[in-house]
Amino acid sequence: MGAMRPTVLLFDIDGTLVTTGGAGRRAMGLAFEQLHRRRDACDGFSMSGMTDRAIVRKGLGIIGQPDTEDAISAVIDAYIAQLGLEVPKVDAREYRLHPGMREAVLEARSRSGFAVGLGTGNVRAGAKVKLDRVNIHDQFAFGGFGCDFEDRVALIRHGAQAGAAQLGHPLEACRVVIIGDTPKDVAAAKGIGAETIGVGTGSFTPQALLDAGAEWAFADFSASGAMEALLVGR
């Protein structure tokens, strides 16, 4: 198998690469409690596919606090500190790298013409905390993060541009593939004209991701055809 074009792969984190046993949500609640005495700020909505800054902005609005840049940054800083405390507490049975993901990342990295990065709503520091727990963070040399842009399309474009630069090609000459677990990942990919491989390891089924427009979707990355979709496409 081999890619016809230089290829940029962008992996989402939560629900795609890893399950964190709720560490992120707990850390966010603790950050709001620390700064605003409201641990329940984000309890009423799903965080799936949202960027960290969008989550904080919505939480601040729910509790009636101004969503200034300083206010958002303060919660993010508190969240990162809390995340560093919460992640090590999660039992290994609940905090895991999803099947086939390590193999997919390592195989793509071993091939010439591939750039392997992250495309995630996590801020960069949060991504590191989450992925260090499963010893895979150092496999991603670049990415688009929630601290780069609050809008998911913009951060995916940023990550794709970084990957194209690593390959030494203009973005327009590259195949770009987003690997994610939510319809928001699919929508962001479509927003930059990229392909999507959906995985049913989060809150959405493979069929739901196909219905959202993903070119491929699998139960997880150990499924037949997943590696071929990643490395070859159509």
PDB file of N, CA, C and O in Angstrom, residues 57-126:
ATOM      1  N   ARG A  57     -16.374  29.137  27.174  1.00  0.00           N
ATOM      2  CA  ARG A  57     -17.239  30.267  26.840  1.00  0.00           C
ATOM      3  C   ARG A  57     -18.704  29.936  27.158  1.00  0.00           C
ATOM      4  O   ARG A  57     -19.433  30.751  27.730  1.00  0.00           O
ATOM      5  N   LYS A  58     -19.128  28.737  26.762  1.00  0.00           N
ATOM      6  CA  LYS A  58     -20.509  28.338  27.024  1.00  0.00           C
ATOM      7  C   LYS A  58     -20.765  28.199  28.521  1.00  0.00           C
ATOM      8  O   LYS A  58     -21.812  28.630  29.022  1.00  0.00           O
ATOM      9  N   GLY A  59     -19.817  27.597  29.234  1.00  0.00           N
ATOM     10  CA  GLY A  59     -19.967  27.453  30.681  1.00  0.00           C
ATOM     11  C   GLY A  59     -20.074  28.789  31.394  1.00  0.00           C
ATOM     12  O   GLY A  59     -20.898  28.957  32.307  1.00  0.00           O
ATOM     13  N   LEU A  60     -19.260  29.735  30.997  1.00  0.00           N
ATOM     14  CA  LEU A  60     -19.329  31.067  31.595  1.00  0.00           C
ATOM     15  C   LEU A  60     -20.691  31.706  31.349  1.00  0.00           C
ATOM     16  O   LEU A  60     -21.268  32.346  32.245  1.00  0.00           O
ATOM     17  N   GLY A  61     -21.204  31.542  30.133  1.00  0.00           N
ATOM     18  CA  GLY A  61     -22.517  32.097  29.826  1.00  0.00           C
ATOM     19  C   GLY A  61     -23.607  31.475  30.666  1.00  0.00           C
ATOM     20  O   GLY A  61     -24.526  32.176  31.129  1.00  0.00           O
ATOM     21  N   ILE A  62     -23.526  30.167  30.885  1.00  0.00           N
ATOM     22  CA  ILE A  62     -24.552  29.466  31.657  1.00  0.00           C
ATOM     23  C   ILE A  62     -24.609  29.970  33.091  1.00  0.00           C
ATOM     24  O   ILE A  62     -25.696  30.098  33.677  1.00  0.00           O
ATOM     25  N   ILE A  63     -23.450  30.287  33.654  1.00  0.00           N
ATOM     26  CA  ILE A  63     -23.445  30.755  35.058  1.00  0.00           C
ATOM     27  C   ILE A  63     -23.478  32.281  35.166  1.00  0.00           C
ATOM     28  O   ILE A  63     -23.316  32.844  36.247  1.00  0.00           O
ATOM     29  N   GLY A  64     -23.702  32.953  34.034  1.00  0.00           N
ATOM     30  CA  GLY A  64     -23.890  34.396  34.058  1.00  0.00           C
ATOM     31  C   GLY A  64     -22.622  35.211  34.243  1.00  0.00           C
ATOM     32  O   GLY A  64     -22.671  36.338  34.735  1.00  0.00           O
ATOM     33  N   GLN A  65     -21.496  34.672  33.799  1.00  0.00           N
ATOM     34  CA  GLN A  65     -20.227  35.384  33.903  1.00  0.00           C
ATOM     35  C   GLN A  65     -19.803  35.890  32.522  1.00  0.00           C
ATOM     36  O   GLN A  65     -20.083  35.254  31.509  1.00  0.00           O
ATOM     37  N   PRO A  66     -19.118  37.027  32.461  1.00  0.00           N
ATOM     38  CA  PRO A  66     -18.664  37.546  31.169  1.00  0.00           C
ATOM     39  C   PRO A  66     -17.644  36.607  30.528  1.00  0.00           C
ATOM     40  O   PRO A  66     -16.779  36.061  31.210  1.00  0.00           O
ATOM     41  N   ASP A  67     -17.763  36.433  29.206  1.00  0.00           N
ATOM     42  CA  ASP A  67     -16.848  35.527  28.504  1.00  0.00           C
ATOM     43  C   ASP A  67     -15.730  36.309  27.818  1.00  0.00           C
ATOM     44  O   ASP A  67     -15.475  36.154  26.636  1.00  0.00           O
ATOM     45  N   THR A  68     -15.042  37.136  28.625  1.00  0.00           N
ATOM     46  CA  THR A  68     -13.910  37.885  28.102  1.00  0.00           C
ATOM     47  C   THR A  68     -12.744  36.939  27.845  1.00  0.00           C
ATOM     48  O   THR A  68     -12.696  35.817  28.364  1.00  0.00           O
ATOM     49  N   GLU A  69     -11.782  37.386  27.050  1.00  0.00           N
ATOM     50  CA  GLU A  69     -10.608  36.562  26.779  1.00  0.00           C
ATOM     51  C   GLU A  69      -9.851  36.248  28.063  1.00  0.00           C
ATOM     52  O   GLU A  69      -9.361  35.129  28.247  1.00  0.00           O
ATOM     53  N   ASP A  70      -9.751  37.221  28.953  1.00  0.00           N
ATOM     54  CA  ASP A  70      -9.055  36.981  30.221  1.00  0.00           C
ATOM     55  C   ASP A  70      -9.792  35.948  31.067  1.00  0.00           C
ATOM     56  O   ASP A  70      -9.166  35.079  31.700  1.00  0.00           O
ATOM     57  N   ALA A  71     -11.130  36.025  31.085  1.00  0.00           N
ATOM     58  CA  ALA A  71     -11.918  35.083  31.879  1.00  0.00           C
ATOM     59  C   ALA A  71     -11.782  33.671  31.321  1.00  0.00           C
ATOM     60  O   ALA A  71     -11.640  32.697  32.077  1.00  0.00           O
ATOM     61  N   ILE A  72     -11.813  33.544  29.998  1.00  0.00           N
ATOM     62  CA  ILE A  72     -11.657  32.228  29.374  1.00  0.00           C
ATOM     63  C   ILE A  72     -10.266  31.664  29.651  1.00  0.00           C
ATOM     64  O   ILE A  72     -10.110  30.498  30.033  1.00  0.00           O
ATOM     65  N   SER A  73      -9.240  32.499  29.499  1.00  0.00           N
ATOM     66  CA  SER A  73      -7.866  32.041  29.723  1.00  0.00           C
ATOM     67  C   SER A  73      -7.648  31.602  31.166  1.00  0.00           C
ATOM     68  O   SER A  73      -6.928  30.629  31.427  1.00  0.00           O
ATOM     69  N   ALA A  74      -8.292  32.305  32.102  1.00  0.00           N
ATOM     70  CA  ALA A  74      -8.141  31.938  33.512  1.00  0.00           C
ATOM     71  C   ALA A  74      -8.719  30.551  33.783  1.00  0.00           C
ATOM     72  O   ALA A  74      -8.114  29.739  34.493  1.00  0.00           O
ATOM     73  N   VAL A  75      -9.875  30.270  33.200  1.00  0.00           N
ATOM     74  CA  VAL A  75     -10.471  28.946  33.398  1.00  0.00           C
ATOM     75  C   VAL A  75      -9.615  27.875  32.712  1.00  0.00           C
ATOM     76  O   VAL A  75      -9.398  26.794  33.275  1.00  0.00           O
ATOM     77  N   ILE A  76      -9.129  28.161  31.519  1.00  0.00           N
ATOM     78  CA  ILE A  76      -8.276  27.190  30.820  1.00  0.00           C
ATOM     79  C   ILE A  76      -7.041  26.871  31.646  1.00  0.00           C
ATOM     80  O   ILE A  76      -6.650  25.698  31.787  1.00  0.00           O
ATOM     81  N   ASP A  77      -6.407  27.883  32.210  1.00  0.00           N
ATOM     82  CA  ASP A  77      -5.206  27.654  33.032  1.00  0.00           C
ATOM     83  C   ASP A  77      -5.535  26.779  34.238  1.00  0.00           C
ATOM     84  O   ASP A  77      -4.774  25.849  34.576  1.00  0.00           O
ATOM     85  N   ALA A  78      -6.669  27.066  34.896  1.00  0.00           N
ATOM     86  CA  ALA A  78      -7.073  26.264  36.050  1.00  0.00           C
ATOM     87  C   ALA A  78      -7.409  24.838  35.617  1.00  0.00           C
ATOM     88  O   ALA A  78      -7.100  23.859  36.321  1.00  0.00           O
ATOM     89  N   TYR A  79      -8.032  24.716  34.465  1.00  0.00           N
ATOM     90  CA  TYR A  79      -8.376  23.395  33.922  1.00  0.00           C
ATOM     91  C   TYR A  79      -7.132  22.553  33.672  1.00  0.00           C
ATOM     92  O   TYR A  79      -7.096  21.360  34.027  1.00  0.00           O
ATOM     93  N   ILE A  80      -6.107  23.129  33.074  1.00  0.00           N
ATOM     94  CA  ILE A  80      -4.882  22.373  32.793  1.00  0.00           C
ATOM     95  C   ILE A  80      -4.258  21.881  34.099  1.00  0.00           C
ATOM     96  O   ILE A  80      -3.796  20.732  34.192  1.00  0.00           O
ATOM     97  N   ALA A  81      -4.243  22.739  35.105  1.00  0.00           N
ATOM     98  CA  ALA A  81      -3.698  22.325  36.403  1.00  0.00           C
ATOM     99  C   ALA A  81      -4.511  21.169  36.990  1.00  0.00           C
ATOM    100  O   ALA A  81      -3.948  20.189  37.508  1.00  0.00           O
ATOM    101  N   GLN A  82      -5.826  21.270  36.922  1.00  0.00           N
ATOM    102  CA  GLN A  82      -6.681  20.209  37.451  1.00  0.00           C
ATOM    103  C   GLN A  82      -6.552  18.924  36.632  1.00  0.00           C
ATOM    104  O   GLN A  82      -6.562  17.821  37.183  1.00  0.00           O
ATOM    105  N   LEU A  83      -6.408  19.073  35.305  1.00  0.00           N
ATOM    106  CA  LEU A  83      -6.266  17.901  34.453  1.00  0.00           C
ATOM    107  C   LEU A  83      -5.021  17.104  34.822  1.00  0.00           C
ATOM    108  O   LEU A  83      -5.035  15.869  34.840  1.00  0.00           O
ATOM    109  N   GLY A  84      -3.950  17.813  35.131  1.00  0.00           N
ATOM    110  CA  GLY A  84      -2.717  17.152  35.540  1.00  0.00           C
ATOM    111  C   GLY A  84      -2.879  16.344  36.810  1.00  0.00           C
ATOM    112  O   GLY A  84      -2.134  15.374  37.039  1.00  0.00           O
ATOM    113  N   LEU A  85      -3.860  16.711  37.633  1.00  0.00           N
ATOM    114  CA  LEU A  85      -4.143  15.968  38.856  1.00  0.00           C
ATOM    115  C   LEU A  85      -5.133  14.831  38.621  1.00  0.00           C
ATOM    116  O   LEU A  85      -5.032  13.770  39.246  1.00  0.00           O
ATOM    117  N   GLU A  86      -6.082  15.055  37.717  1.00  0.00           N
ATOM    118  CA  GLU A  86      -7.144  14.072  37.489  1.00  0.00           C
ATOM    119  C   GLU A  86      -6.700  12.889  36.631  1.00  0.00           C
ATOM    120  O   GLU A  86      -7.085  11.748  36.904  1.00  0.00           O
ATOM    121  N   VAL A  87      -5.920  13.150  35.592  1.00  0.00           N
ATOM    122  CA  VAL A  87      -5.544  12.078  34.667  1.00  0.00           C
ATOM    123  C   VAL A  87      -4.846  10.913  35.368  1.00  0.00           C
ATOM    124  O   VAL A  87      -5.176   9.740  35.127  1.00  0.00           O
ATOM    125  N   PRO A  88      -3.879  11.153  36.259  1.00  0.00           N
ATOM    126  CA  PRO A  88      -3.211  10.009  36.904  1.00  0.00           C
ATOM    127  C   PRO A  88      -4.117   9.192  37.818  1.00  0.00           C
ATOM    128  O   PRO A  88      -3.795   8.045  38.146  1.00  0.00           O
ATOM    129  N   LYS A  89      -5.254   9.762  38.221  1.00  0.00           N
ATOM    130  CA  LYS A  89      -6.147   9.065  39.148  1.00  0.00           C
ATOM    131  C   LYS A  89      -7.013   8.010  38.469  1.00  0.00           C
ATOM    132  O   LYS A  89      -7.541   7.120  39.142  1.00  0.00           O
ATOM    133  N   VAL A  90      -7.168   8.102  37.148  1.00  0.00           N
ATOM    134  CA  VAL A  90      -8.115   7.227  36.450  1.00  0.00           C
ATOM    135  C   VAL A  90      -7.553   5.819  36.344  1.00  0.00           C
ATOM    136  O   VAL A  90      -6.401   5.620  35.955  1.00  0.00           O
ATOM    137  N   ASP A  91      -8.379   4.843  36.669  1.00  0.00           N
ATOM    138  CA  ASP A  91      -7.979   3.443  36.570  1.00  0.00           C
ATOM    139  C   ASP A  91      -7.617   3.097  35.130  1.00  0.00           C
ATOM    140  O   ASP A  91      -8.259   3.568  34.182  1.00  0.00           O
ATOM    141  N   ALA A  92      -6.616   2.264  34.958  1.00  0.00           N
ATOM    142  CA  ALA A  92      -6.148   1.893  33.617  1.00  0.00           C
ATOM    143  C   ALA A  92      -7.226   1.204  32.794  1.00  0.00           C
ATOM    144  O   ALA A  92      -7.189   1.237  31.564  1.00  0.00           O
ATOM    145  N   ARG A  93      -8.206   0.606  33.433  1.00  0.00           N
ATOM    146  CA  ARG A  93      -9.296  -0.033  32.688  1.00  0.00           C
ATOM    147  C   ARG A  93     -10.215   1.007  32.054  1.00  0.00           C
ATOM    148  O   ARG A  93     -10.928   0.696  31.104  1.00  0.00           O
ATOM    149  N   GLU A  94     -10.189   2.223  32.567  1.00  0.00           N
ATOM    150  CA  GLU A  94     -11.052   3.283  32.057  1.00  0.00           C
ATOM    151  C   GLU A  94     -10.294   4.300  31.212  1.00  0.00           C
ATOM    152  O   GLU A  94     -10.911   5.060  30.463  1.00  0.00           O
ATOM    153  N   TYR A  95      -8.975   4.327  31.338  1.00  0.00           N
ATOM    154  CA  TYR A  95      -8.160   5.269  30.567  1.00  0.00           C
ATOM    155  C   TYR A  95      -7.345   4.456  29.575  1.00  0.00           C
ATOM    156  O   TYR A  95      -6.422   3.741  29.949  1.00  0.00           O
ATOM    157  N   ARG A  96      -7.700   4.564  28.306  1.00  0.00           N
ATOM    158  CA  ARG A  96      -7.067   3.657  27.342  1.00  0.00           C
ATOM    159  C   ARG A  96      -6.946   4.283  25.957  1.00  0.00           C
ATOM    160  O   ARG A  96      -7.732   5.145  25.565  1.00  0.00           O
ATOM    161  N   LEU A  97      -5.942   3.809  25.245  1.00  0.00           N
ATOM    162  CA  LEU A  97      -5.786   4.102  23.828  1.00  0.00           C
ATOM    163  C   LEU A  97      -6.670   3.117  23.077  1.00  0.00           C
ATOM    164  O   LEU A  97      -6.668   1.926  23.372  1.00  0.00           O
ATOM    165  N   HIS A  98      -7.427   3.598  22.118  1.00  0.00           N
ATOM    166  CA  HIS A  98      -8.388   2.735  21.444  1.00  0.00           C
ATOM    167  C   HIS A  98      -7.707   1.732  20.512  1.00  0.00           C
ATOM    168  O   HIS A  98      -6.610   1.980  20.004  1.00  0.00           O
ATOM    169  N   PRO A  99      -8.373   0.598  20.278  1.00  0.00           N
ATOM    170  CA  PRO A  99      -7.761  -0.482  19.480  1.00  0.00           C
ATOM    171  C   PRO A  99      -7.310  -0.013  18.097  1.00  0.00           C
ATOM    172  O   PRO A  99      -8.033   0.697  17.392  1.00  0.00           O
ATOM    173  N   GLY A 100      -6.102  -0.415  17.754  1.00  0.00           N
ATOM    174  CA  GLY A 100      -5.557  -0.134  16.433  1.00  0.00           C
ATOM    175  C   GLY A 100      -4.932   1.232  16.262  1.00  0.00           C
ATOM    176  O   GLY A 100      -4.265   1.483  15.250  1.00  0.00           O
ATOM    177  N   MET A 101      -5.112   2.113  17.225  1.00  0.00           N
ATOM    178  CA  MET A 101      -4.644   3.486  17.033  1.00  0.00           C
ATOM    179  C   MET A 101      -3.119   3.603  17.083  1.00  0.00           C
ATOM    180  O   MET A 101      -2.524   4.292  16.258  1.00  0.00           O
ATOM    181  N   ARG A 102      -2.493   2.945  18.040  1.00  0.00           N
ATOM    182  CA  ARG A 102      -1.031   3.035  18.102  1.00  0.00           C
ATOM    183  C   ARG A 102      -0.414   2.465  16.815  1.00  0.00           C
ATOM    184  O   ARG A 102       0.507   3.058  16.238  1.00  0.00           O
ATOM    185  N   GLU A 103      -0.954   1.347  16.363  1.00  0.00           N
ATOM    186  CA  GLU A 103      -0.445   0.729  15.151  1.00  0.00           C
ATOM    187  C   GLU A 103      -0.640   1.643  13.940  1.00  0.00           C
ATOM    188  O   GLU A 103       0.248   1.764  13.087  1.00  0.00           O
ATOM    189  N   ALA A 104      -1.795   2.302  13.864  1.00  0.00           N
ATOM    190  CA  ALA A 104      -2.072   3.204  12.743  1.00  0.00           C
ATOM    191  C   ALA A 104      -1.105   4.376  12.724  1.00  0.00           C
ATOM    192  O   ALA A 104      -0.548   4.745  11.680  1.00  0.00           O
ATOM    193  N   VAL A 105      -0.887   4.978  13.882  1.00  0.00           N
ATOM    194  CA  VAL A 105       0.004   6.132  13.978  1.00  0.00           C
ATOM    195  C   VAL A 105       1.435   5.734  13.624  1.00  0.00           C
ATOM    196  O   VAL A 105       2.112   6.407  12.833  1.00  0.00           O
ATOM    197  N   LEU A 106       1.900   4.644  14.196  1.00  0.00           N
ATOM    198  CA  LEU A 106       3.284   4.221  13.951  1.00  0.00           C
ATOM    199  C   LEU A 106       3.497   3.802  12.496  1.00  0.00           C
ATOM    200  O   LEU A 106       4.544   4.095  11.900  1.00  0.00           O
ATOM    201  N   GLU A 107       2.523   3.125  11.912  1.00  0.00           N
ATOM    202  CA  GLU A 107       2.653   2.710  10.521  1.00  0.00           C
ATOM    203  C   GLU A 107       2.712   3.920   9.599  1.00  0.00           C
ATOM    204  O   GLU A 107       3.542   3.983   8.684  1.00  0.00           O
ATOM    205  N   ALA A 108       1.831   4.884   9.819  1.00  0.00           N
ATOM    206  CA  ALA A 108       1.846   6.093   8.979  1.00  0.00           C
ATOM    207  C   ALA A 108       3.150   6.863   9.141  1.00  0.00           C
ATOM    208  O   ALA A 108       3.727   7.346   8.158  1.00  0.00           O
ATOM    209  N   ARG A 109       3.645   6.941  10.360  1.00  0.00           N
ATOM    210  CA  ARG A 109       4.900   7.659  10.605  1.00  0.00           C
ATOM    211  C   ARG A 109       6.092   6.974   9.942  1.00  0.00           C
ATOM    212  O   ARG A 109       7.091   7.631   9.626  1.00  0.00           O
ATOM    213  N   SER A 110       5.991   5.681   9.718  1.00  0.00           N
ATOM    214  CA  SER A 110       7.112   4.940   9.132  1.00  0.00           C
ATOM    215  C   SER A 110       7.198   5.129   7.617  1.00  0.00           C
ATOM    216  O   SER A 110       8.187   4.715   7.009  1.00  0.00           O
ATOM    217  N   ARG A 111       6.195   5.732   7.020  1.00  0.00           N
ATOM    218  CA  ARG A 111       6.127   5.838   5.565  1.00  0.00           C
ATOM    219  C   ARG A 111       6.535   7.226   5.096  1.00  0.00           C
ATOM    220  O   ARG A 111       6.143   8.241   5.692  1.00  0.00           O
ATOM    221  N   SER A 112       7.292   7.265   4.015  1.00  0.00           N
ATOM    222  CA  SER A 112       7.637   8.556   3.428  1.00  0.00           C
ATOM    223  C   SER A 112       6.385   9.161   2.805  1.00  0.00           C
ATOM    224  O   SER A 112       5.480   8.451   2.361  1.00  0.00           O
ATOM    225  N   GLY A 113       6.314  10.473   2.815  1.00  0.00           N
ATOM    226  CA  GLY A 113       5.174  11.161   2.224  1.00  0.00           C
ATOM    227  C   GLY A 113       3.998  11.323   3.147  1.00  0.00           C
ATOM    228  O   GLY A 113       2.935  11.791   2.724  1.00  0.00           O
ATOM    229  N   PHE A 114       4.152  10.953   4.433  1.00  0.00           N
ATOM    230  CA  PHE A 114       3.089  11.111   5.413  1.00  0.00           C
ATOM    231  C   PHE A 114       3.532  12.072   6.524  1.00  0.00           C
ATOM    232  O   PHE A 114       4.662  11.980   7.017  1.00  0.00           O
ATOM    233  N   ALA A 115       2.642  12.961   6.907  1.00  0.00           N
ATOM    234  CA  ALA A 115       2.830  13.815   8.080  1.00  0.00           C
ATOM    235  C   ALA A 115       1.690  13.510   9.041  1.00  0.00           C
ATOM    236  O   ALA A 115       0.514  13.569   8.660  1.00  0.00           O
ATOM    237  N   VAL A 116       2.038  13.171  10.273  1.00  0.00           N
ATOM    238  CA  VAL A 116       1.048  12.682  11.244  1.00  0.00           C
ATOM    239  C   VAL A 116       0.933  13.676  12.391  1.00  0.00           C
ATOM    240  O   VAL A 116       1.896  13.885  13.151  1.00  0.00           O
ATOM    241  N   GLY A 117      -0.228  14.289  12.521  1.00  0.00           N
ATOM    242  CA  GLY A 117      -0.426  15.301  13.553  1.00  0.00           C
ATOM    243  C   GLY A 117      -1.762  15.151  14.248  1.00  0.00           C
ATOM    244  O   GLY A 117      -2.488  14.157  14.064  1.00  0.00           O
ATOM    245  N   LEU A 118      -2.084  16.145  15.047  1.00  0.00           N
ATOM    246  CA  LEU A 118      -3.322  16.183  15.815  1.00  0.00           C
ATOM    247  C   LEU A 118      -4.250  17.255  15.249  1.00  0.00           C
ATOM    248  O   LEU A 118      -3.792  18.304  14.801  1.00  0.00           O
ATOM    249  N   GLY A 119      -5.534  16.975  15.283  1.00  0.00           N
ATOM    250  CA  GLY A 119      -6.550  17.964  14.964  1.00  0.00           C
ATOM    251  C   GLY A 119      -7.588  17.881  16.053  1.00  0.00           C
ATOM    252  O   GLY A 119      -8.471  17.028  16.023  1.00  0.00           O
ATOM    253  N   THR A 120      -7.486  18.741  17.069  1.00  0.00           N
ATOM    254  CA  THR A 120      -8.230  18.550  18.308  1.00  0.00           C
ATOM    255  C   THR A 120      -8.692  19.863  18.914  1.00  0.00           C
ATOM    256  O   THR A 120      -8.003  20.879  18.818  1.00  0.00           O
ATOM    257  N   GLY A 121      -9.845  19.811  19.570  1.00  0.00           N
ATOM    258  CA  GLY A 121     -10.322  20.969  20.303  1.00  0.00           C
ATOM    259  C   GLY A 121      -9.590  21.195  21.607  1.00  0.00           C
ATOM    260  O   GLY A 121      -9.744  22.245  22.234  1.00  0.00           O
ATOM    261  N   ASN A 122      -8.785  20.229  22.027  1.00  0.00           N
ATOM    262  CA  ASN A 122      -7.965  20.417  23.226  1.00  0.00           C
ATOM    263  C   ASN A 122      -6.950  21.524  23.007  1.00  0.00           C
ATOM    264  O   ASN A 122      -6.378  21.649  21.919  1.00  0.00           O
ATOM    265  N   VAL A 123      -6.693  22.319  24.036  1.00  0.00           N
ATOM    266  CA  VAL A 123      -5.547  23.211  23.970  1.00  0.00           C
ATOM    267  C   VAL A 123      -4.291  22.344  23.999  1.00  0.00           C
ATOM    268  O   VAL A 123      -4.321  21.185  24.423  1.00  0.00           O
ATOM    269  N   ARG A 124      -3.199  22.889  23.520  1.00  0.00           N
ATOM    270  CA  ARG A 124      -1.974  22.105  23.350  1.00  0.00           C
ATOM    271  C   ARG A 124      -1.517  21.449  24.658  1.00  0.00           C
ATOM    272  O   ARG A 124      -1.147  20.268  24.677  1.00  0.00           O
ATOM    273  N   ALA A 125      -1.557  22.196  25.746  1.00  0.00           N
ATOM    274  CA  ALA A 125      -1.094  21.646  27.027  1.00  0.00           C
ATOM    275  C   ALA A 125      -1.985  20.503  27.490  1.00  0.00           C
ATOM    276  O   ALA A 125      -1.509  19.511  28.052  1.00  0.00           O
ATOM    277  N   GLY A 126      -3.296  20.615  27.260  1.00  0.00           N
ATOM    278  CA  GLY A 126      -4.210  19.546  27.644  1.00  0.00           C
ATOM    279  C   GLY A 126      -4.002  18.303  26.812  1.00  0.00           C
ATOM    280  O   GLY A 126      -4.078  17.175  27.320  1.00  0.00           O
TER     281      GLY A 126
END
